[in-house]
JSON list of C-alpha atoms in Angstrom, two decimals:
[
{"chain": "A", "resi": 197, "resn": "MET", "atom": "CA", "xyz": [0.00, 0.00, 0.00]},
{"chain": "A", "resi": 198, "resn": "ASP", "atom": "CA", "xyz": [1.08, 3.57, -0.52]},
{"chain": "A", "resi": 199, "resn": "PRO", "atom": "CA", "xyz": [-0.03, 7.10, -1.28]},
{"chain": "A", "resi": 200, "resn": "SER", "atom": "CA", "xyz": [-0.57, 7.26, -5.06]},
{"chain": "A", "resi": 201, "resn": "GLY", "atom": "CA", "xyz": [2.64, 7.52, -7.03]},
{"chain": "A", "resi": 202, "resn": "SER", "atom": "CA", "xyz": [4.94, 6.10, -4.37]},
{"chain": "A", "resi": 203, "resn": "GLY", "atom": "CA", "xyz": [6.03, 3.08, -6.38]},
{"chain": "A", "resi": 204, "resn": "LYS", "atom": "CA", "xyz": [3.85, 0.08, -5.59]},
{"chain": "A", "resi": 205, "resn": "SER", "atom": "CA", "xyz": [3.11, -0.84, -9.22]},
{"chain": "A", "resi": 206, "resn": "THR", "atom": "CA", "xyz": [6.81, -0.51, -10.06]},
{"chain": "A", "resi": 207, "resn": "PHE", "atom": "CA", "xyz": [7.62, -2.71, -7.07]},
{"chain": "A", "resi": 208, "resn": "LEU", "atom": "CA", "xyz": [5.15, -5.34, -8.29]},
{"chain": "A", "resi": 209, "resn": "GLN", "atom": "CA", "xyz": [6.48, -5.28, -11.85]},
{"chain": "A", "resi": 210, "resn": "CYS", "atom": "CA", "xyz": [10.05, -5.72, -10.65]},
{"chain": "A", "resi": 211, "resn": "ALA", "atom": "CA", "xyz": [9.10, -8.53, -8.29]},
{"chain": "A", "resi": 212, "resn": "ALA", "atom": "CA", "xyz": [7.25, -10.33, -11.10]},
{"chain": "A", "resi": 213, "resn": "GLY", "atom": "CA", "xyz": [10.10, -9.98, -13.58]},
{"chain": "A", "resi": 214, "resn": "LEU", "atom": "CA", "xyz": [8.06, -7.70, -15.83]},
{"chain": "A", "resi": 215, "resn": "ASP", "atom": "CA", "xyz": [10.58, -4.89, -15.32]},
{"chain": "A", "resi": 216, "resn": "ARG", "atom": "CA", "xyz": [14.23, -4.88, -14.31]},
{"chain": "A", "resi": 217, "resn": "PRO", "atom": "CA", "xyz": [15.27, -2.95, -11.18]},
{"chain": "A", "resi": 218, "resn": "THR", "atom": "CA", "xyz": [18.01, -0.38, -11.60]},
{"chain": "A", "resi": 219, "resn": "ALA", "atom": "CA", "xyz": [19.64, -1.64, -8.40]},
{"chain": "A", "resi": 220, "resn": "GLY", "atom": "CA", "xyz": [19.33, -4.63, -6.10]},
{"chain": "A", "resi": 221, "resn": "SER", "atom": "CA", "xyz": [18.10, -8.07, -7.07]},
{"chain": "A", "resi": 222, "resn": "VAL", "atom": "CA", "xyz": [14.98, -10.20, -7.19]},
{"chain": "A", "resi": 223, "resn": "SER", "atom": "CA", "xyz": [14.84, -13.88, -6.28]},
{"chain": "A", "resi": 224, "resn": "LEU", "atom": "CA", "xyz": [11.92, -16.28, -6.45]},
{"chain": "A", "resi": 225, "resn": "GLY", "atom": "CA", "xyz": [12.12, -19.28, -4.17]},
{"chain": "A", "resi": 226, "resn": "GLY", "atom": "CA", "xyz": [15.89, -19.07, -4.17]},
{"chain": "A", "resi": 227, "resn": "THR", "atom": "CA", "xyz": [16.09, -18.53, -7.95]},
{"chain": "A", "resi": 228, "resn": "GLU", "atom": "CA", "xyz": [17.78, -15.29, -8.95]},
{"chain": "A", "resi": 229, "resn": "ILE", "atom": "CA", "xyz": [15.68, -13.78, -11.73]},
{"chain": "A", "resi": 230, "resn": "THR", "atom": "CA", "xyz": [17.20, -10.29, -12.09]},
{"chain": "A", "resi": 231, "resn": "GLY", "atom": "CA", "xyz": [19.67, -11.27, -14.81]},
{"chain": "A", "resi": 232, "resn": "MET", "atom": "CA", "xyz": [17.53, -13.86, -16.58]},
{"chain": "A", "resi": 233, "resn": "SER", "atom": "CA", "xyz": [17.07, -13.66, -20.32]},
{"chain": "A", "resi": 234, "resn": "GLU", "atom": "CA", "xyz": [13.65, -12.62, -21.56]},
{"chain": "A", "resi": 235, "resn": "ASN", "atom": "CA", "xyz": [12.96, -16.14, -22.84]},
{"chain": "A", "resi": 236, "resn": "LYS", "atom": "CA", "xyz": [13.67, -17.67, -19.44]},
{"chain": "A", "resi": 237, "resn": "LEU", "atom": "CA", "xyz": [11.61, -14.99, -17.71]},
{"chain": "A", "resi": 238, "resn": "THR", "atom": "CA", "xyz": [8.70, -15.72, -20.05]},
{"chain": "A", "resi": 239, "resn": "GLU", "atom": "CA", "xyz": [8.94, -19.43, -19.23]},
{"chain": "A", "resi": 240, "resn": "LEU", "atom": "CA", "xyz": [9.10, -18.67, -15.52]},
{"chain": "A", "resi": 241, "resn": "ARG", "atom": "CA", "xyz": [6.03, -16.42, -15.67]},
{"chain": "A", "resi": 242, "resn": "ARG", "atom": "CA", "xyz": [4.09, -19.12, -17.52]},
{"chain": "A", "resi": 243, "resn": "THR", "atom": "CA", "xyz": [4.95, -21.93, -15.12]},
{"chain": "A", "resi": 244, "resn": "ARG", "atom": "CA", "xyz": [5.53, -20.42, -11.69]},
{"chain": "A", "resi": 245, "resn": "LEU", "atom": "CA", "xyz": [3.62, -17.14, -11.57]},
{"chain": "A", "resi": 246, "resn": "GLY", "atom": "CA", "xyz": [-0.03, -16.12, -11.76]},
{"chain": "A", "resi": 247, "resn": "PHE", "atom": "CA", "xyz": [-1.43, -12.66, -12.39]},
{"chain": "A", "resi": 248, "resn": "VAL", "atom": "CA", "xyz": [-4.67, -10.87, -11.47]},
{"chain": "A", "resi": 249, "resn": "PHE", "atom": "CA", "xyz": [-5.18, -7.29, -12.64]},
{"chain": "A", "resi": 250, "resn": "GLN", "atom": "CA", "xyz": [-7.70, -4.52, -12.04]},
{"chain": "A", "resi": 251, "resn": "ALA", "atom": "CA", "xyz": [-8.87, -4.93, -15.65]},
{"chain": "A", "resi": 252, "resn": "PHE", "atom": "CA", "xyz": [-9.98, -8.54, -15.91]},
{"chain": "A", "resi": 253, "resn": "ASN", "atom": "CA", "xyz": [-8.06, -9.08, -19.18]},
{"chain": "A", "resi": 254, "resn": "LEU", "atom": "CA", "xyz": [-10.32, -11.91, -20.31]},
{"chain": "A", "resi": 255, "resn": "LEU", "atom": "CA", "xyz": [-10.59, -12.72, -24.00]},
{"chain": "A", "resi": 256, "resn": "PRO", "atom": "CA", "xyz": [-14.22, -12.04, -24.97]},
{"chain": "A", "resi": 257, "resn": "SER", "atom": "CA", "xyz": [-14.23, -14.54, -27.86]},
{"chain": "A", "resi": 258, "resn": "LEU", "atom": "CA", "xyz": [-13.28, -17.44, -25.58]},
{"chain": "A", "resi": 259, "resn": "THR", "atom": "CA", "xyz": [-15.50, -19.25, -23.11]},
{"chain": "A", "resi": 260, "resn": "VAL", "atom": "CA", "xyz": [-14.86, -18.99, -19.40]},
{"chain": "A", "resi": 261, "resn": "GLU", "atom": "CA", "xyz": [-13.24, -22.43, -19.42]},
{"chain": "A", "resi": 262, "resn": "GLN", "atom": "CA", "xyz": [-11.01, -21.50, -22.36]},
{"chain": "A", "resi": 263, "resn": "ASN", "atom": "CA", "xyz": [-9.91, -18.33, -20.60]},
{"chain": "A", "resi": 264, "resn": "VAL", "atom": "CA", "xyz": [-9.02, -20.30, -17.48]},
{"chain": "A", "resi": 265, "resn": "VAL", "atom": "CA", "xyz": [-6.87, -22.86, -19.32]},
{"chain": "A", "resi": 266, "resn": "LEU", "atom": "CA", "xyz": [-5.10, -20.22, -21.41]},
{"chain": "A", "resi": 267, "resn": "PRO", "atom": "CA", "xyz": [-1.97, -20.17, -19.19]},
{"chain": "A", "resi": 268, "resn": "MET", "atom": "CA", "xyz": [-1.72, -23.96, -19.61]},
{"chain": "A", "resi": 269, "resn": "ARG", "atom": "CA", "xyz": [-2.03, -23.56, -23.37]},
{"chain": "A", "resi": 270, "resn": "LEU", "atom": "CA", "xyz": [0.66, -20.89, -23.45]},
{"chain": "A", "resi": 271, "resn": "ALA", "atom": "CA", "xyz": [2.91, -23.21, -21.45]},
{"chain": "A", "resi": 272, "resn": "GLY", "atom": "CA", "xyz": [2.56, -25.83, -24.19]},
{"chain": "A", "resi": 273, "resn": "GLN", "atom": "CA", "xyz": [0.13, -28.14, -22.40]},
{"chain": "A", "resi": 274, "resn": "ARG", "atom": "CA", "xyz": [-2.76, -29.81, -24.17]},
{"chain": "A", "resi": 275, "resn": "THR", "atom": "CA", "xyz": [-5.87, -27.92, -23.08]},
{"chain": "A", "resi": 276, "resn": "GLY", "atom": "CA", "xyz": [-8.49, -30.09, -24.72]},
{"chain": "A", "resi": 277, "resn": "SER", "atom": "CA", "xyz": [-7.65, -33.18, -22.69]},
{"chain": "A", "resi": 278, "resn": "ALA", "atom": "CA", "xyz": [-9.94, -34.60, -20.04]},
{"chain": "A", "resi": 279, "resn": "ARG", "atom": "CA", "xyz": [-7.32, -33.75, -17.41]},
{"chain": "A", "resi": 280, "resn": "SER", "atom": "CA", "xyz": [-7.03, -30.06, -18.33]},
{"chain": "A", "resi": 281, "resn": "ARG", "atom": "CA", "xyz": [-10.81, -29.70, -18.54]},
{"chain": "A", "resi": 282, "resn": "ARG", "atom": "CA", "xyz": [-11.14, -31.34, -15.12]},
{"chain": "A", "resi": 283, "resn": "GLU", "atom": "CA", "xyz": [-8.54, -28.99, -13.64]},
{"chain": "A", "resi": 284, "resn": "ALA", "atom": "CA", "xyz": [-10.37, -26.02, -15.13]},
{"chain": "A", "resi": 285, "resn": "ALA", "atom": "CA", "xyz": [-13.70, -27.24, -13.76]},
{"chain": "A", "resi": 286, "resn": "GLU", "atom": "CA", "xyz": [-12.21, -27.83, -10.29]},
{"chain": "A", "resi": 287, "resn": "THR", "atom": "CA", "xyz": [-10.63, -24.38, -10.26]},
{"chain": "A", "resi": 288, "resn": "LEU", "atom": "CA", "xyz": [-13.85, -22.70, -11.38]},
{"chain": "A", "resi": 289, "resn": "THR", "atom": "CA", "xyz": [-15.72, -24.58, -8.66]},
{"chain": "A", "resi": 290, "resn": "ARG", "atom": "CA", "xyz": [-13.15, -23.30, -6.15]},
{"chain": "A", "resi": 291, "resn": "VAL", "atom": "CA", "xyz": [-14.05, -19.71, -7.06]},
{"chain": "A", "resi": 292, "resn": "GLY", "atom": "CA", "xyz": [-17.79, -20.40, -7.11]},
{"chain": "A", "resi": 293, "resn": "LEU", "atom": "CA", "xyz": [-18.27, -20.56, -10.88]},
{"chain": "A", "resi": 294, "resn": "GLY", "atom": "CA", "xyz": [-18.47, -24.29, -11.50]},
{"chain": "A", "resi": 295, "resn": "ASP", "atom": "CA", "xyz": [-21.55, -23.90, -13.68]},
{"chain": "A", "resi": 296, "resn": "LYS", "atom": "CA", "xyz": [-20.22, -21.02, -15.83]},
{"chain": "A", "resi": 297, "resn": "GLY", "atom": "CA", "xyz": [-17.55, -22.77, -17.89]},
{"chain": "A", "resi": 298, "resn": "ASN", "atom": "CA", "xyz": [-19.43, -22.49, -21.19]},
{"chain": "A", "resi": 299, "resn": "ARG", "atom": "CA", "xyz": [-20.40, -18.83, -20.77]},
{"chain": "A", "resi": 300, "resn": "ARG", "atom": "CA", "xyz": [-18.62, -15.92, -22.43]},
{"chain": "A", "resi": 301, "resn": "PRO", "atom": "CA", "xyz": [-17.09, -13.20, -20.24]},
{"chain": "A", "resi": 302, "resn": "GLY", "atom": "CA", "xyz": [-19.66, -10.69, -21.51]},
{"chain": "A", "resi": 303, "resn": "GLN", "atom": "CA", "xyz": [-22.42, -12.81, -19.98]},
{"chain": "A", "resi": 304, "resn": "LEU", "atom": "CA", "xyz": [-20.96, -12.44, -16.48]},
{"chain": "A", "resi": 305, "resn": "SER", "atom": "CA", "xyz": [-21.00, -9.63, -13.93]},
{"chain": "A", "resi": 306, "resn": "GLY", "atom": "CA", "xyz": [-17.82, -7.72, -13.13]},
{"chain": "A", "resi": 307, "resn": "GLY", "atom": "CA", "xyz": [-17.31, -9.68, -9.92]},
{"chain": "A", "resi": 308, "resn": "GLN", "atom": "CA", "xyz": [-17.76, -12.99, -11.75]},
{"chain": "A", "resi": 309, "resn": "GLN", "atom": "CA", "xyz": [-15.27, -11.94, -14.41]},
{"chain": "A", "resi": 310, "resn": "GLN", "atom": "CA", "xyz": [-12.69, -11.13, -11.75]},
{"chain": "A", "resi": 311, "resn": "ARG", "atom": "CA", "xyz": [-13.30, -14.55, -10.20]},
{"chain": "A", "resi": 312, "resn": "VAL", "atom": "CA", "xyz": [-12.59, -16.08, -13.61]},
{"chain": "A", "resi": 313, "resn": "ALA", "atom": "CA", "xyz": [-9.34, -14.09, -13.63]},
{"chain": "A", "resi": 314, "resn": "VAL", "atom": "CA", "xyz": [-8.49, -15.51, -10.20]},
{"chain": "A", "resi": 315, "resn": "ALA", "atom": "CA", "xyz": [-9.25, -19.04, -11.47]},
{"chain": "A", "resi": 316, "resn": "ARG", "atom": "CA", "xyz": [-6.96, -18.41, -14.46]},
{"chain": "A", "resi": 317, "resn": "ALA", "atom": "CA", "xyz": [-4.18, -17.36, -12.07]},
{"chain": "A", "resi": 318, "resn": "LEU", "atom": "CA", "xyz": [-4.69, -20.46, -9.91]},
{"chain": "A", "resi": 319, "resn": "VAL", "atom": "CA", "xyz": [-5.05, -23.17, -12.54]},
{"chain": "A", "resi": 320, "resn": "THR", "atom": "CA", "xyz": [-1.30, -23.81, -12.98]},
{"chain": "A", "resi": 321, "resn": "ARG", "atom": "CA", "xyz": [-0.76, -23.95, -9.20]},
{"chain": "A", "resi": 322, "resn": "PRO", "atom": "CA", "xyz": [1.81, -21.12, -9.30]},
{"chain": "A", "resi": 323, "resn": "ASP", "atom": "CA", "xyz": [4.37, -20.40, -6.59]},
{"chain": "A", "resi": 324, "resn": "VAL", "atom": "CA", "xyz": [3.38, -16.73, -6.50]},
{"chain": "A", "resi": 325, "resn": "ILE", "atom": "CA", "xyz": [0.26, -14.82, -7.55]},
{"chain": "A", "resi": 326, "resn": "PHE", "atom": "CA", "xyz": [0.73, -11.11, -8.25]},
{"chain": "A", "resi": 327, "resn": "ALA", "atom": "CA", "xyz": [-2.48, -9.11, -7.87]},
{"chain": "A", "resi": 328, "resn": "ASP", "atom": "CA", "xyz": [-2.47, -5.47, -8.99]},
{"chain": "A", "resi": 329, "resn": "GLU", "atom": "CA", "xyz": [-5.48, -3.60, -7.56]},
{"chain": "A", "resi": 330, "resn": "PRO", "atom": "CA", "xyz": [-7.71, -6.69, -8.09]},
{"chain": "A", "resi": 331, "resn": "THR", "atom": "CA", "xyz": [-10.72, -5.01, -6.43]},
{"chain": "A", "resi": 332, "resn": "GLY", "atom": "CA", "xyz": [-10.33, -1.57, -8.02]},
{"chain": "A", "resi": 333, "resn": "ALA", "atom": "CA", "xyz": [-13.03, -2.04, -10.68]},
{"chain": "A", "resi": 334, "resn": "LEU", "atom": "CA", "xyz": [-15.60, -3.66, -8.39]},
{"chain": "A", "resi": 335, "resn": "ASP", "atom": "CA", "xyz": [-18.31, -2.37, -6.09]},
{"chain": "A", "resi": 336, "resn": "THR", "atom": "CA", "xyz": [-17.67, -2.59, -2.35]},
{"chain": "A", "resi": 337, "resn": "THR", "atom": "CA", "xyz": [-19.71, -5.75, -1.73]},
{"chain": "A", "resi": 338, "resn": "THR", "atom": "CA", "xyz": [-18.26, -7.66, -4.68]},
{"chain": "A", "resi": 339, "resn": "ALA", "atom": "CA", "xyz": [-14.75, -6.43, -3.95]},
{"chain": "A", "resi": 340, "resn": "ALA", "atom": "CA", "xyz": [-14.74, -8.21, -0.60]},
{"chain": "A", "resi": 341, "resn": "GLU", "atom": "CA", "xyz": [-14.97, -11.60, -2.36]},
{"chain": "A", "resi": 342, "resn": "ILE", "atom": "CA", "xyz": [-11.67, -11.37, -4.24]},
{"chain": "A", "resi": 343, "resn": "PRO", "atom": "CA", "xyz": [-9.24, -11.00, -1.28]},
{"chain": "A", "resi": 344, "resn": "ARG", "atom": "CA", "xyz": [-11.04, -13.89, 0.42]},
{"chain": "A", "resi": 345, "resn": "LEU", "atom": "CA", "xyz": [-10.43, -16.07, -2.64]},
{"chain": "A", "resi": 346, "resn": "LEU", "atom": "CA", "xyz": [-6.77, -15.10, -2.68]},
{"chain": "A", "resi": 347, "resn": "ARG", "atom": "CA", "xyz": [-6.53, -15.75, 1.07]},
{"chain": "A", "resi": 348, "resn": "HIS", "atom": "CA", "xyz": [-8.05, -19.20, 0.44]},
{"chain": "A", "resi": 349, "resn": "ALA", "atom": "CA", "xyz": [-5.35, -19.89, -2.18]},
{"chain": "A", "resi": 350, "resn": "VAL", "atom": "CA", "xyz": [-2.70, -19.12, 0.43]},
{"chain": "A", "resi": 351, "resn": "ASP", "atom": "CA", "xyz": [-4.30, -21.28, 3.10]},
{"chain": "A", "resi": 352, "resn": "THR", "atom": "CA", "xyz": [-5.23, -24.30, 0.97]},
{"chain": "A", "resi": 353, "resn": "LEU", "atom": "CA", "xyz": [-2.82, -24.32, -1.98]},
{"chain": "A", "resi": 354, "resn": "GLY", "atom": "CA", "xyz": [0.29, -22.94, -0.32]},
{"chain": "A", "resi": 355, "resn": "ALA", "atom": "CA", "xyz": [0.61, -20.10, -2.82]},
{"chain": "A", "resi": 356, "resn": "THR", "atom": "CA", "xyz": [2.18, -16.76, -2.00]},
{"chain": "A", "resi": 357, "resn": "VAL", "atom": "CA", "xyz": [0.11, -13.72, -2.96]},
{"chain": "A", "resi": 358, "resn": "VAL", "atom": "CA", "xyz": [1.67, -10.30, -3.48]},
{"chain": "A", "resi": 359, "resn": "MET", "atom": "CA", "xyz": [-1.14, -7.76, -3.76]},
{"chain": "A", "resi": 360, "resn": "VAL", "atom": "CA", "xyz": [-1.13, -4.05, -4.48]},
{"chain": "A", "resi": 361, "resn": "THR", "atom": "CA", "xyz": [-4.25, -2.37, -3.12]},
{"chain": "A", "resi": 362, "resn": "HIS", "atom": "CA", "xyz": [-5.66, 0.92, -1.88]},
{"chain": "A", "resi": 363, "resn": "ASP", "atom": "CA", "xyz": [-8.36, -0.95, 0.05]},
{"chain": "A", "resi": 364, "resn": "PRO", "atom": "CA", "xyz": [-7.71, -1.47, 3.79]},
{"chain": "A", "resi": 365, "resn": "VAL", "atom": "CA", "xyz": [-10.36, -4.22, 3.86]},
{"chain": "A", "resi": 366, "resn": "ALA", "atom": "CA", "xyz": [-8.48, -6.14, 1.16]},
{"chain": "A", "resi": 367, "resn": "ALA", "atom": "CA", "xyz": [-5.16, -5.53, 2.91]},
{"chain": "A", "resi": 368, "resn": "ALA", "atom": "CA", "xyz": [-6.62, -6.91, 6.15]},
{"chain": "A", "resi": 369, "resn": "CYS", "atom": "CA", "xyz": [-6.65, -10.37, 4.51]},
{"chain": "A", "resi": 370, "resn": "ALA", "atom": "CA", "xyz": [-2.85, -10.32, 4.22]},
{"chain": "A", "resi": 371, "resn": "ASP", "atom": "CA", "xyz": [-0.33, -11.76, 6.65]},
{"chain": "A", "resi": 372, "resn": "HIS", "atom": "CA", "xyz": [1.87, -8.70, 6.27]},
{"chain": "A", "resi": 373, "resn": "VAL", "atom": "CA", "xyz": [1.27, -5.19, 4.96]},
{"chain": "A", "resi": 374, "resn": "LEU", "atom": "CA", "xyz": [4.10, -3.06, 3.57]},
{"chain": "A", "resi": 375, "resn": "PHE", "atom": "CA", "xyz": [3.65, 0.69, 3.22]},
{"chain": "A", "resi": 376, "resn": "LEU", "atom": "CA", "xyz": [5.65, 2.49, 0.53]},
{"chain": "A", "resi": 377, "resn": "ALA", "atom": "CA", "xyz": [6.43, 6.20, 0.46]},
{"chain": "A", "resi": 378, "resn": "ASP", "atom": "CA", "xyz": [8.57, 7.93, -2.17]},
{"chain": "A", "resi": 379, "resn": "GLY", "atom": "CA", "xyz": [9.70, 4.60, -3.57]},
{"chain": "A", "resi": 380, "resn": "GLU", "atom": "CA", "xyz": [10.89, 3.12, -0.26]},
{"chain": "A", "resi": 381, "resn": "ILE", "atom": "CA", "xyz": [9.35, 0.87, 2.39]},
{"chain": "A", "resi": 382, "resn": "ALA", "atom": "CA", "xyz": [8.27, 3.35, 5.04]},
{"chain": "A", "resi": 383, "resn": "ASP", "atom": "CA", "xyz": [6.45, 1.08, 7.47]},
{"chain": "A", "resi": 384, "resn": "SER", "atom": "CA", "xyz": [4.94, -2.37, 7.90]},
{"chain": "A", "resi": 385, "resn": "LEU", "atom": "CA", "xyz": [2.28, -4.15, 9.90]},
{"chain": "A", "resi": 386, "resn": "PRO", "atom": "CA", "xyz": [1.72, -7.82, 10.64]},
{"chain": "A", "resi": 387, "resn": "ARG", "atom": "CA", "xyz": [-1.82, -9.02, 10.02]},
{"chain": "A", "resi": 388, "resn": "ALA", "atom": "CA", "xyz": [-4.03, -6.17, 11.19]},
{"chain": "A", "resi": 389, "resn": "SER", "atom": "CA", "xyz": [-7.59, -4.89, 11.08]},
{"chain": "A", "resi": 390, "resn": "ALA", "atom": "CA", "xyz": [-8.83, -2.67, 8.26]},
{"chain": "A", "resi": 391, "resn": "ASP", "atom": "CA", "xyz": [-9.21, 0.24, 10.72]},
{"chain": "A", "resi": 392, "resn": "ARG", "atom": "CA", "xyz": [-5.62, -0.04, 11.91]},
{"chain": "A", "resi": 393, "resn": "ILE", "atom": "CA", "xyz": [-4.33, -0.26, 8.33]},
{"chain": "A", "resi": 394, "resn": "ALA", "atom": "CA", "xyz": [-6.39, 2.76, 7.29]},
{"chain": "A", "resi": 395, "resn": "ALA", "atom": "CA", "xyz": [-5.04, 4.75, 10.23]},
{"chain": "A", "resi": 396, "resn": "ARG", "atom": "CA", "xyz": [-1.46, 3.90, 9.29]},
{"chain": "A", "resi": 397, "resn": "MET", "atom": "CA", "xyz": [-2.11, 4.91, 5.68]},
{"chain": "A", "resi": 398, "resn": "THR", "atom": "CA", "xyz": [-3.58, 8.23, 6.85]},
{"chain": "A", "resi": 399, "resn": "ALA", "atom": "CA", "xyz": [-0.50, 8.91, 8.97]},
{"chain": "A", "resi": 400, "resn": "LEU", "atom": "CA", "xyz": [1.76, 8.30, 5.96]},
{"chain": "A", "resi": 401, "resn": "THR", "atom": "CA", "xyz": [-0.16, 10.71, 3.76]},
{"chain": "A", "resi": 402, "resn": "VAL", "atom": "CA", "xyz": [-0.08, 13.61, 6.23]},
{"chain": "A", "resi": 403, "resn": "PRO", "atom": "CA", "xyz": [2.67, 16.08, 5.15]},
{"chain": "A", "resi": 404, "resn": "ASP", "atom": "CA", "xyz": [5.75, 16.24, 7.39]},
{"chain": "A", "resi": 405, "resn": "HIS", "atom": "CA", "xyz": [5.11, 19.86, 8.40]},
{"chain": "A", "resi": 406, "resn": "ALA", "atom": "CA", "xyz": [1.58, 18.94, 9.50]},
{"chain": "A", "resi": 407, "resn": "ARG", "atom": "CA", "xyz": [2.88, 16.05, 11.60]},
{"chain": "A", "resi": 408, "resn": "ALA", "atom": "CA", "xyz": [5.46, 18.33, 13.18]},
{"chain": "A", "resi": 409, "resn": "ALA", "atom": "CA", "xyz": [2.80, 20.92, 14.01]},
{"chain": "A", "resi": 410, "resn": "ALA", "atom": "CA", "xyz": [0.61, 18.23, 15.54]}
]
């Protein structure tokens, strides 16, 4: 979390190997990825990483099931097999959409489309899921579902989730919250309530001269 413009999206892109840091290094499960070639990074992203974005990024011409198995297809796996279809069905059931596999994204609500995006991120059983403002395009009630699904992936599948969010309620699902300011980690909290997280965010956004006057 951070005040807008403090670097959280850049942090996420560097951590996911989508951008190269100008200093320091990035490792994933003991694997140094900072100096990897683009081909190796692409392979790593396809096999060990999952992504959920604010824009659902679903392909409208594909069915829900086809969207979910797309990462498997890009990784060179056969996606028409009984096994891949079963994995897609199980993953869709996990996010509460077991009966929507044959629908098109345009036939679903925004919250359902984001759940499809979560299923797509989960289907390859990645080591890390990167979620960039996954609730930003959803209404308050629907938005509460997505962090719970990601929390469930941590608790039941052993995945690590790195999430960028402005939403204290979403952040309250995390084991650890990092606060960025001016491109640096300014503070952190272990698992905390939404109210405590919001208060810490407010303190970070108050100008220094105002804090000194207080």
